[in-house]
Amino acid sequence: MKRALLYMVLCLLTVCSCRPSAKHFSATVDVPVVPVLAFRPTNKIAQLDLVNHGAMPYTVKSMKVMLKGTHNLSDITKVSVYQNDRELGFVVPETGKNRHTVTVDLNLPVNTDSLSLDIHMTLKDTIDLSNRILLEKVIINTSEGTVTITPRSPAELRVGIALRQKMQDGVHTSRIPGLTTTTKGTLIALYDARWERERDLQGDIDICINRSTDGGKTWSPMQKVLDMGNWGSLPERYNGVSDGCILTDENTGHLYVTGLWMHGILDPENGKWVKNLNETSTEWNHQWRSFGSQPGYDVKQSSQFLIAKSEDDGLTWSDPVNITRQVKPESWWLMAPAPGHGITLEDGTLVFPAEGRTDTGLQISTIIYSKDGGTNWQPGNPAYTNTNECMAVQLSDGSVMLNMRERSNRGRLEGNGRAVAVTKNLGNTWSEHPTSRNALIEPACMASLHKHTYVNQNGDKQDLLFFFNPDSKTTRNNFTLKCSPNDGLTWPDALWTLIDQNNGNGYSCITSVDNDTIGVLYEGSGADLIFMTIEIEEIIKRL
C-alpha cells in the first residue's frame, strides 16, 4: 500500500514539473519592409501578435529573438521589446558572444487574451552599409508554455543612415534631396533646411549640404550653400531659397548648386508685391500658386533662379549668381530648378533639369544647359505640359531623356504613368518616348532617374538606368528602385527592389557611389532624409 501511494505521488510530481503545453496559443510575426537606420534611437523591425485561447491571466517571461542570417551582427547595439510605444525590456548584445540569438527578459503580466508587442533594434552610428538584418524566428517563454513563431513573410531588412531628422541642427524639417558624387569620390547630399516649418516657399529656407568622403558611412556637419539672409531688409522668412539641384562637372570637377529664391511675396489676389513685411507678418504665397510668380525679371515680379559654384570639392562655395535673365523668357511666370541632380554630357555640356510656368501660367518641364563650363546658361523648350519636377539622363545614342511628374496622375487609377520625352538637340525639339504615360506609375510626386555605367570583371561595360519613386497611384509609400537594362525601353518587374513600404514625403535622388554601388537619398518613413546603398551585382544577377 505504501509503495503504491509513493508511486502515485511521484507520478503527480512528474506531471506538475513538465513544461506546460502552448497549444492554446496562436501567434504571428510581421516584418515590414523598412530600412533599419543608424542615428535613430530605435527602429521597429517586427510586430508580434499573440492570442491565448487558454488559462488567464498569464505571464510573458521573456522573448528570444533569433537573427540567424544577419550579415554583420556587430552593427547591432540594442534589441528591445515595446508595447504601445513603451519599452518593456531590452538587451545589449555582449561583445564576443553569439549575437545570433538574444533574450529580452520581460516578466509581463497579461490579463487579456490578445497581446501585441513590437521588436525594436538600435544600430551603432558607423555601420556596414551593405549589412542586412534577418529575423529568423521569435520564441516567447510564458507561464503557460513556450511559443515559437516564424515570420509570415521573411524579409532581409536593409540598413541605412538617418541623415536628416526633425529638428536636427535646429532645422524643423529637411526636404527636397539632391545627391552627387564628385570627381574625387566625395558624396554630397543636398537639401532644403526649412528652419521654422515643413511648408514650401515662402519661408525661412536655405539650401544646405553634407559631405561624405567614405562612401556614405560618415557625414560632415551641415553646411549652407544658398542663403539670402535678410536681403533687401526683409526677414529671412521672406527670403527663402528652395528646390535645389546639384551637378558635378565630370571634366573640371567643379560643382554647381541651383536654387529658387523668393524675395517677399506677391499678393495672391492681384500679383502685386506686398509692402511692409516684417518678422511678425503672416502673409504667404507660393511660386506655383495663383500669382505666386509673375512675368518680368525684377525680384518684386518673379522668383529668381540662383546658382553657386565650388572649385574645391564642395568645401567652399561662391556667392550666388542670379541667372534668371539667362534662362527665363521675360513673359513667363516662372523658371525654376527641378530638384535632384544634373548631368554632364559626353561632349562636356552641363545640363540641369528645370520646370516653369509659361506666359499663360501653364506648368512645363524642360532643361537648361551650358556649353562653356557653367558661365552662361540657356533654356530648352518645353518637353511636356502639365508637368513640373523632372530628371534627365543621356542615353546611349547621345540623346537626353527627361522623366517628368505628370500632374494629372494625382488620384488617377486608369492611364496613370509618368511623362517621358527625348531630345537630340538640347531641348530645341522633343519627341514623346514609347514608355511615356504607360510604364512608371506615380501618385504625382517627384522621382529620380540616374544612369550608371557598370564595368564587370571582364571589362565589359553595361549602361543601366535606375528609377526611384513611390510605386503607387495614390499614396507616397512603397518606395521602389527600378532598373532598365535597355535605355528605359522596359523596366522588368524582376529588376524592382522594394526599399520602404511605409509612408514618407517621397522625393529622392540617386548617384553612383562607385562602379559596384549606387546610393539613394530619399524622404522615407524613418527620417526626413535617408541614405542607403544598393550593390549593382544584386540587381544584375536577376537578369
mmCIF file with all atom_site columns, N, CA and C in Angstrom, residues 249-306:
data_model
loop_
_atom_site.group_PDB
_atom_site.id
_atom_site.type_symbol
_atom_site.label_atom_id
_atom_site.label_alt_id
_atom_site.label_comp_id
_atom_site.label_asym_id
_atom_site.label_entity_id
_atom_site.label_seq_id
_atom_site.pdbx_PDB_ins_code
_atom_site.Cartn_x
_atom_site.Cartn_y
_atom_site.Cartn_z
_atom_site.occupancy
_atom_site.B_iso_or_equiv
_atom_site.pdbx_formal_charge
_atom_site.auth_seq_id
_atom_site.auth_comp_id
_atom_site.auth_asym_id
_atom_site.auth_atom_id
_atom_site.pdbx_PDB_model_num
ATOM 1   N N  . ASP A 1 249 ? 30.557 68.713 -62.683 1.00 0.00 ? 249 ASP A N  1
ATOM 2   C CA . ASP A 1 249 ? 31.191 68.795 -63.997 1.00 0.00 ? 249 ASP A CA 1
ATOM 3   C C  . ASP A 1 249 ? 32.253 67.702 -64.048 1.00 0.00 ? 249 ASP A C  1
ATOM 4   N N  . GLU A 1 250 ? 31.993 66.652 -64.817 1.00 0.00 ? 250 GLU A N  1
ATOM 5   C CA . GLU A 1 250 ? 32.871 65.485 -64.830 1.00 0.00 ? 250 GLU A CA 1
ATOM 6   C C  . GLU A 1 250 ? 34.233 65.787 -65.438 1.00 0.00 ? 250 GLU A C  1
ATOM 7   N N  . ASN A 1 251 ? 34.365 66.907 -66.128 1.00 0.00 ? 251 ASN A N  1
ATOM 8   C CA . ASN A 1 251 ? 35.640 67.254 -66.764 1.00 0.00 ? 251 ASN A CA 1
ATOM 9   C C  . ASN A 1 251 ? 36.518 68.132 -65.878 1.00 0.00 ? 251 ASN A C  1
ATOM 10  N N  . THR A 1 252 ? 35.930 69.119 -65.212 1.00 0.00 ? 252 THR A N  1
ATOM 11  C CA . THR A 1 252 ? 36.719 70.035 -64.385 1.00 0.00 ? 252 THR A CA 1
ATOM 12  C C  . THR A 1 252 ? 36.680 69.682 -62.906 1.00 0.00 ? 252 THR A C  1
ATOM 13  N N  . GLY A 1 253 ? 35.683 68.917 -62.487 1.00 0.00 ? 253 GLY A N  1
ATOM 14  C CA . GLY A 1 253 ? 35.493 68.638 -61.071 1.00 0.00 ? 253 GLY A CA 1
ATOM 15  C C  . GLY A 1 253 ? 34.729 69.719 -60.339 1.00 0.00 ? 253 GLY A C  1
ATOM 16  N N  . HIS A 1 254 ? 34.386 70.804 -61.032 1.00 0.00 ? 254 HIS A N  1
ATOM 17  C CA . HIS A 1 254 ? 33.620 71.870 -60.387 1.00 0.00 ? 254 HIS A CA 1
ATOM 18  C C  . HIS A 1 254 ? 32.199 71.387 -60.075 1.00 0.00 ? 254 HIS A C  1
ATOM 19  N N  . LEU A 1 255 ? 31.638 71.960 -59.026 1.00 0.00 ? 255 LEU A N  1
ATOM 20  C CA . LEU A 1 255 ? 30.286 71.616 -58.598 1.00 0.00 ? 255 LEU A CA 1
ATOM 21  C C  . LEU A 1 255 ? 29.393 72.839 -58.721 1.00 0.00 ? 255 LEU A C  1
ATOM 22  N N  . TYR A 1 256 ? 28.127 72.597 -59.058 1.00 0.00 ? 256 TYR A N  1
ATOM 23  C CA . TYR A 1 256 ? 27.150 73.670 -59.183 1.00 0.00 ? 256 TYR A CA 1
ATOM 24  C C  . TYR A 1 256 ? 25.897 73.297 -58.400 1.00 0.00 ? 256 TYR A C  1
ATOM 25  N N  . VAL A 1 257 ? 25.352 74.281 -57.698 1.00 0.00 ? 257 VAL A N  1
ATOM 26  C CA . VAL A 1 257 ? 24.083 74.114 -56.996 1.00 0.00 ? 257 VAL A CA 1
ATOM 27  C C  . VAL A 1 257 ? 23.143 75.229 -57.435 1.00 0.00 ? 257 VAL A C  1
ATOM 28  N N  . THR A 1 258 ? 21.949 74.847 -57.861 1.00 0.00 ? 258 THR A N  1
ATOM 29  C CA . THR A 1 258 ? 20.929 75.819 -58.224 1.00 0.00 ? 258 THR A CA 1
ATOM 30  C C  . THR A 1 258 ? 19.839 75.837 -57.163 1.00 0.00 ? 258 THR A C  1
ATOM 31  N N  . GLY A 1 259 ? 19.123 76.952 -57.092 1.00 0.00 ? 259 GLY A N  1
ATOM 32  C CA . GLY A 1 259 ? 18.011 77.068 -56.161 1.00 0.00 ? 259 GLY A CA 1
ATOM 33  C C  . GLY A 1 259 ? 17.085 78.189 -56.584 1.00 0.00 ? 259 GLY A C  1
ATOM 34  N N  . LEU A 1 260 ? 15.859 78.155 -56.100 1.00 0.00 ? 260 LEU A N  1
ATOM 35  C CA . LEU A 1 260 ? 14.873 79.180 -56.424 1.00 0.00 ? 260 LEU A CA 1
ATOM 36  C C  . LEU A 1 260 ? 14.696 80.101 -55.222 1.00 0.00 ? 260 LEU A C  1
ATOM 37  N N  . TRP A 1 261 ? 14.885 81.402 -55.465 1.00 0.00 ? 261 TRP A N  1
ATOM 38  C CA . TRP A 1 261 ? 14.810 82.410 -54.403 1.00 0.00 ? 261 TRP A CA 1
ATOM 39  C C  . TRP A 1 261 ? 13.540 83.237 -54.568 1.00 0.00 ? 261 TRP A C  1
ATOM 40  N N  . MET A 1 262 ? 12.806 83.378 -53.467 1.00 0.00 ? 262 MET A N  1
ATOM 41  C CA . MET A 1 262 ? 11.662 84.287 -53.424 1.00 0.00 ? 262 MET A CA 1
ATOM 42  C C  . MET A 1 262 ? 11.993 85.440 -52.487 1.00 0.00 ? 262 MET A C  1
ATOM 43  N N  . HIS A 1 263 ? 11.827 86.665 -52.971 1.00 0.00 ? 263 HIS A N  1
ATOM 44  C CA . HIS A 1 263 ? 12.034 87.858 -52.147 1.00 0.00 ? 263 HIS A CA 1
ATOM 45  C C  . HIS A 1 263 ? 10.669 88.464 -51.854 1.00 0.00 ? 263 HIS A C  1
ATOM 46  N N  . GLY A 1 264 ? 10.268 88.404 -50.584 1.00 0.00 ? 264 GLY A N  1
ATOM 47  C CA . GLY A 1 264 ? 8.933  88.863 -50.233 1.00 0.00 ? 264 GLY A CA 1
ATOM 48  C C  . GLY A 1 264 ? 7.883  87.930 -50.800 1.00 0.00 ? 264 GLY A C  1
ATOM 49  N N  . ILE A 1 265 ? 6.684  88.456 -51.024 1.00 0.00 ? 265 ILE A N  1
ATOM 50  C CA . ILE A 1 265 ? 5.628  87.666 -51.658 1.00 0.00 ? 265 ILE A CA 1
ATOM 51  C C  . ILE A 1 265 ? 4.806  88.565 -52.571 1.00 0.00 ? 265 ILE A C  1
ATOM 52  N N  . LEU A 1 266 ? 4.140  87.922 -53.519 1.00 0.00 ? 266 LEU A N  1
ATOM 53  C CA . LEU A 1 266 ? 3.177  88.611 -54.365 1.00 0.00 ? 266 LEU A CA 1
ATOM 54  C C  . LEU A 1 266 ? 1.774  88.319 -53.846 1.00 0.00 ? 266 LEU A C  1
ATOM 55  N N  . ASP A 1 267 ? 0.946  89.333 -53.874 1.00 0.00 ? 267 ASP A N  1
ATOM 56  C CA . ASP A 1 267 ? -0.427 89.193 -53.392 1.00 0.00 ? 267 ASP A CA 1
ATOM 57  C C  . ASP A 1 267 ? -1.155 88.136 -54.224 1.00 0.00 ? 267 ASP A C  1
ATOM 58  N N  . PRO A 1 268 ? -1.701 87.092 -53.587 1.00 0.00 ? 268 PRO A N  1
ATOM 59  C CA . PRO A 1 268 ? -2.370 86.033 -54.351 1.00 0.00 ? 268 PRO A CA 1
ATOM 60  C C  . PRO A 1 268 ? -3.636 86.499 -55.060 1.00 0.00 ? 268 PRO A C  1
ATOM 61  N N  . GLU A 1 269 ? -4.115 87.691 -54.731 1.00 0.00 ? 269 GLU A N  1
ATOM 62  C CA . GLU A 1 269 ? -5.323 88.202 -55.375 1.00 0.00 ? 269 GLU A CA 1
ATOM 63  C C  . GLU A 1 269 ? -5.025 88.977 -56.653 1.00 0.00 ? 269 GLU A C  1
ATOM 64  N N  . ASN A 1 270 ? -3.851 89.666 -56.682 1.00 0.00 ? 270 ASN A N  1
ATOM 65  C CA . ASN A 1 270 ? -3.594 90.529 -57.840 1.00 0.00 ? 270 ASN A CA 1
ATOM 66  C C  . ASN A 1 270 ? -2.165 90.458 -58.370 1.00 0.00 ? 270 ASN A C  1
ATOM 67  N N  . GLY A 1 271 ? -1.272 89.704 -57.718 1.00 0.00 ? 271 GLY A N  1
ATOM 68  C CA . GLY A 1 271 ? 0.088  89.551 -58.201 1.00 0.00 ? 271 GLY A CA 1
ATOM 69  C C  . GLY A 1 271 ? 1.006  90.720 -57.896 1.00 0.00 ? 271 GLY A C  1
ATOM 70  N N  . LYS A 1 272 ? 0.559  91.675 -57.092 1.00 0.00 ? 272 LYS A N  1
ATOM 71  C CA . LYS A 1 272 ? 1.403  92.816 -56.748 1.00 0.00 ? 272 LYS A CA 1
ATOM 72  C C  . LYS A 1 272 ? 2.249  92.501 -55.520 1.00 0.00 ? 272 LYS A C  1
ATOM 73  N N  . TRP A 1 273 ? 3.467  93.071 -55.501 1.00 0.00 ? 273 TRP A N  1
ATOM 74  C CA . TRP A 1 273 ? 4.391  92.827 -54.396 1.00 0.00 ? 273 TRP A CA 1
ATOM 75  C C  . TRP A 1 273 ? 3.832  93.430 -53.113 1.00 0.00 ? 273 TRP A C  1
ATOM 76  N N  . VAL A 1 274 ? 3.865  92.638 -52.034 1.00 0.00 ? 274 VAL A N  1
ATOM 77  C CA . VAL A 1 274 ? 3.311  93.079 -50.754 1.00 0.00 ? 274 VAL A CA 1
ATOM 78  C C  . VAL A 1 274 ? 4.359  93.897 -50.005 1.00 0.00 ? 274 VAL A C  1
ATOM 79  N N  . LYS A 1 275 ? 4.008  95.107 -49.597 1.00 0.00 ? 275 LYS A N  1
ATOM 80  C CA . LYS A 1 275 ? 4.931  96.005 -48.904 1.00 0.00 ? 275 LYS A CA 1
ATOM 81  C C  . LYS A 1 275 ? 4.861  95.814 -47.391 1.00 0.00 ? 275 LYS A C  1
ATOM 82  N N  . ASN A 1 276 ? 5.905  96.336 -46.730 1.00 0.00 ? 276 ASN A N  1
ATOM 83  C CA . ASN A 1 276 ? 5.947  96.455 -45.264 1.00 0.00 ? 276 ASN A CA 1
ATOM 84  C C  . ASN A 1 276 ? 5.896  95.107 -44.546 1.00 0.00 ? 276 ASN A C  1
ATOM 85  N N  . LEU A 1 277 ? 6.487  94.079 -45.131 1.00 0.00 ? 277 LEU A N  1
ATOM 86  C CA . LEU A 1 277 ? 6.573  92.792 -44.446 1.00 0.00 ? 277 LEU A CA 1
ATOM 87  C C  . LEU A 1 277 ? 7.623  92.863 -43.348 1.00 0.00 ? 277 LEU A C  1
ATOM 88  N N  . ASN A 1 278 ? 7.381  92.165 -42.231 1.00 0.00 ? 278 ASN A N  1
ATOM 89  C CA . ASN A 1 278 ? 8.338  92.147 -41.125 1.00 0.00 ? 278 ASN A CA 1
ATOM 90  C C  . ASN A 1 278 ? 8.285  90.797 -40.421 1.00 0.00 ? 278 ASN A C  1
ATOM 91  N N  . GLU A 1 279 ? 8.991  90.688 -39.304 1.00 0.00 ? 279 GLU A N  1
ATOM 92  C CA . GLU A 1 279 ? 9.103  89.409 -38.591 1.00 0.00 ? 279 GLU A CA 1
ATOM 93  C C  . GLU A 1 279 ? 7.758  88.883 -38.104 1.00 0.00 ? 279 GLU A C  1
ATOM 94  N N  . THR A 1 280 ? 6.815  89.767 -37.878 1.00 0.00 ? 280 THR A N  1
ATOM 95  C CA . THR A 1 280 ? 5.521  89.327 -37.349 1.00 0.00 ? 280 THR A CA 1
ATOM 96  C C  . THR A 1 280 ? 4.476  89.123 -38.445 1.00 0.00 ? 280 THR A C  1
ATOM 97  N N  . SER A 1 281 ? 4.840  89.398 -39.690 1.00 0.00 ? 281 SER A N  1
ATOM 98  C CA . SER A 1 281 ? 3.882  89.247 -40.790 1.00 0.00 ? 281 SER A CA 1
ATOM 99  C C  . SER A 1 281 ? 3.527  87.776 -40.994 1.00 0.00 ? 281 SER A C  1
ATOM 100 N N  . THR A 1 282 ? 2.302  87.536 -41.399 1.00 0.00 ? 282 THR A N  1
ATOM 101 C CA . THR A 1 282 ? 1.835  86.162 -41.626 1.00 0.00 ? 282 THR A CA 1
ATOM 102 C C  . THR A 1 282 ? 1.426  85.913 -43.074 1.00 0.00 ? 282 THR A C  1
ATOM 103 N N  . GLU A 1 283 ? 1.512  86.922 -43.938 1.00 0.00 ? 283 GLU A N  1
ATOM 104 C CA . GLU A 1 283 ? 1.135  86.736 -45.338 1.00 0.00 ? 283 GLU A CA 1
ATOM 105 C C  . GLU A 1 283 ? 2.009  85.652 -45.976 1.00 0.00 ? 283 GLU A C  1
ATOM 106 N N  . TRP A 1 284 ? 1.395  84.882 -46.887 1.00 0.00 ? 284 TRP A N  1
ATOM 107 C CA . TRP A 1 284 ? 2.130  83.773 -47.504 1.00 0.00 ? 284 TRP A CA 1
ATOM 108 C C  . TRP A 1 284 ? 1.625  83.551 -48.921 1.00 0.00 ? 284 TRP A C  1
ATOM 109 N N  . ASN A 1 285 ? 2.535  83.176 -49.794 1.00 0.00 ? 285 ASN A N  1
ATOM 110 C CA . ASN A 1 285 ? 2.184  82.721 -51.135 1.00 0.00 ? 285 ASN A CA 1
ATOM 111 C C  . ASN A 1 285 ? 3.300  81.806 -51.615 1.00 0.00 ? 285 ASN A C  1
ATOM 112 N N  . HIS A 1 286 ? 3.064  81.123 -52.717 1.00 0.00 ? 286 HIS A N  1
ATOM 113 C CA . HIS A 1 286 ? 3.988  80.109 -53.223 1.00 0.00 ? 286 HIS A CA 1
ATOM 114 C C  . HIS A 1 286 ? 4.133  80.287 -54.725 1.00 0.00 ? 286 HIS A C  1
ATOM 115 N N  . GLN A 1 287 ? 5.320  79.997 -55.252 1.00 0.00 ? 287 GLN A N  1
ATOM 116 C CA . GLN A 1 287 ? 5.595  80.282 -56.662 1.00 0.00 ? 287 GLN A CA 1
ATOM 117 C C  . GLN A 1 287 ? 4.699  79.513 -57.627 1.00 0.00 ? 287 GLN A C  1
ATOM 118 N N  . TRP A 1 288 ? 4.150  78.394 -57.193 1.00 0.00 ? 288 TRP A N  1
ATOM 119 C CA . TRP A 1 288 ? 3.301  77.592 -58.074 1.00 0.00 ? 288 TRP A CA 1
ATOM 120 C C  . TRP A 1 288 ? 1.818  77.891 -57.872 1.00 0.00 ? 288 TRP A C  1
ATOM 121 N N  . ARG A 1 289 ? 1.506  78.778 -56.930 1.00 0.00 ? 289 ARG A N  1
ATOM 122 C CA . ARG A 1 289 ? 0.105  79.074 -56.634 1.00 0.00 ? 289 ARG A CA 1
ATOM 123 C C  . ARG A 1 289 ? -0.297 80.427 -57.197 1.00 0.00 ? 289 ARG A C  1
ATOM 124 N N  . SER A 1 290 ? -1.507 80.513 -57.691 1.00 0.00 ? 290 SER A N  1
ATOM 125 C CA . SER A 1 290 ? -2.132 81.778 -58.051 1.00 0.00 ? 290 SER A CA 1
ATOM 126 C C  . SER A 1 290 ? -1.131 82.721 -58.715 1.00 0.00 ? 290 SER A C  1
ATOM 127 N N  . PHE A 1 291 ? -0.928 83.907 -58.138 1.00 0.00 ? 291 PHE A N  1
ATOM 128 C CA . PHE A 1 291 ? 0.016  84.884 -58.680 1.00 0.00 ? 291 PHE A CA 1
ATOM 129 C C  . PHE A 1 291 ? 1.361  84.816 -57.950 1.00 0.00 ? 291 PHE A C  1
ATOM 130 N N  . GLY A 1 292 ? 1.791  83.627 -57.547 1.00 0.00 ? 292 GLY A N  1
ATOM 131 C CA . GLY A 1 292 ? 2.997  83.495 -56.733 1.00 0.00 ? 292 GLY A CA 1
ATOM 132 C C  . GLY A 1 292 ? 4.262  83.974 -57.407 1.00 0.00 ? 292 GLY A C  1
ATOM 133 N N  . SER A 1 293 ? 4.330  83.876 -58.738 1.00 0.00 ? 293 SER A N  1
ATOM 134 C CA . SER A 1 293 ? 5.453  84.390 -59.518 1.00 0.00 ? 293 SER A CA 1
ATOM 135 C C  . SER A 1 293 ? 4.881  84.875 -60.837 1.00 0.00 ? 293 SER A C  1
ATOM 136 N N  . GLN A 1 294 ? 5.391  86.013 -61.324 1.00 0.00 ? 294 GLN A N  1
ATOM 137 C CA . GLN A 1 294 ? 4.763  86.690 -62.453 1.00 0.00 ? 294 GLN A CA 1
ATOM 138 C C  . GLN A 1 294 ? 5.773  86.999 -63.565 1.00 0.00 ? 294 GLN A C  1
ATOM 139 N N  . PRO A 1 295 ? 5.309  87.444 -64.735 1.00 0.00 ? 295 PRO A N  1
ATOM 140 C CA . PRO A 1 295 ? 6.228  87.837 -65.805 1.00 0.00 ? 295 PRO A CA 1
ATOM 141 C C  . PRO A 1 295 ? 7.172  88.950 -65.347 1.00 0.00 ? 295 PRO A C  1
ATOM 142 N N  . GLY A 1 296 ? 8.317  89.037 -66.025 1.00 0.00 ? 296 GLY A N  1
ATOM 143 C CA . GLY A 1 296 ? 9.304  90.054 -65.684 1.00 0.00 ? 296 GLY A CA 1
ATOM 144 C C  . GLY A 1 296 ? 10.524 89.439 -65.036 1.00 0.00 ? 296 GLY A C  1
ATOM 145 N N  . TYR A 1 297 ? 11.501 90.299 -64.726 1.00 0.00 ? 297 TYR A N  1
ATOM 146 C CA . TYR A 1 297 ? 12.763 89.830 -64.159 1.00 0.00 ? 297 TYR A CA 1
ATOM 147 C C  . TYR A 1 297 ? 13.045 90.372 -62.762 1.00 0.00 ? 297 TYR A C  1
ATOM 148 N N  . ASP A 1 298 ? 12.371 91.417 -62.347 1.00 0.00 ? 298 ASP A N  1
ATOM 149 C CA . ASP A 1 298 ? 12.678 92.038 -61.069 1.00 0.00 ? 298 ASP A CA 1
ATOM 150 C C  . ASP A 1 298 ? 12.311 91.109 -59.915 1.00 0.00 ? 298 ASP A C  1
ATOM 151 N N  . VAL A 1 299 ? 13.049 91.240 -58.800 1.00 0.00 ? 299 VAL A N  1
ATOM 152 C CA . VAL A 1 299 ? 12.793 90.385 -57.635 1.00 0.00 ? 299 VAL A CA 1
ATOM 153 C C  . VAL A 1 299 ? 11.404 90.613 -57.056 1.00 0.00 ? 299 VAL A C  1
ATOM 154 N N  . LYS A 1 300 ? 10.797 91.766 -57.370 1.00 0.00 ? 300 LYS A N  1
ATOM 155 C CA . LYS A 1 300 ? 9.449  92.044 -56.891 1.00 0.00 ? 300 LYS A CA 1
ATOM 156 C C  . LYS A 1 300 ? 8.390  91.627 -57.908 1.00 0.00 ? 300 LYS A C  1
ATOM 157 N N  . GLN A 1 301 ? 8.840  90.972 -58.987 1.00 0.00 ? 301 GLN A N  1
ATOM 158 C CA . GLN A 1 301 ? 7.917  90.465 -60.000 1.00 0.00 ? 301 GLN A CA 1
ATOM 159 C C  . GLN A 1 301 ? 7.917  88.945 -60.076 1.00 0.00 ? 301 GLN A C  1
ATOM 160 N N  . SER A 1 302 ? 9.114  88.367 -60.015 1.00 0.00 ? 302 SER A N  1
ATOM 161 C CA . SER A 1 302 ? 9.238  86.941 -60.321 1.00 0.00 ? 302 SER A CA 1
ATOM 162 C C  . SER A 1 302 ? 10.251 86.280 -59.395 1.00 0.00 ? 302 SER A C  1
ATOM 163 N N  . SER A 1 303 ? 10.041 85.000 -59.102 1.00 0.00 ? 303 SER A N  1
ATOM 164 C CA . SER A 1 303 ? 11.033 84.231 -58.348 1.00 0.00 ? 303 SER A CA 1
ATOM 165 C C  . SER A 1 303 ? 12.318 84.127 -59.162 1.00 0.00 ? 303 SER A C  1
ATOM 166 N N  . GLN A 1 304 ? 13.454 84.048 -58.467 1.00 0.00 ? 304 GLN A N  1
ATOM 167 C CA . GLN A 1 304 ? 14.764 84.172 -59.098 1.00 0.00 ? 304 GLN A CA 1
ATOM 168 C C  . GLN A 1 304 ? 15.515 82.839 -59.121 1.00 0.00 ? 304 GLN A C  1
ATOM 169 N N  . PHE A 1 305 ? 16.202 82.594 -60.235 1.00 0.00 ? 305 PHE A N  1
ATOM 170 C CA . PHE A 1 305 ? 16.965 81.362 -60.459 1.00 0.00 ? 305 PHE A CA 1
ATOM 171 C C  . PHE A 1 305 ? 18.422 81.641 -60.091 1.00 0.00 ? 305 PHE A C  1
ATOM 172 N N  . LEU A 1 306 ? 18.902 81.027 -58.991 1.00 0.00 ? 306 LEU A N  1
ATOM 173 C CA . LEU A 1 306 ? 20.256 81.260 -58.488 1.00 0.00 ? 306 LEU A CA 1
ATOM 174 C C  . LEU A 1 306 ? 21.148 80.053 -58.745 1.00 0.00 ? 306 LEU A C  1
#
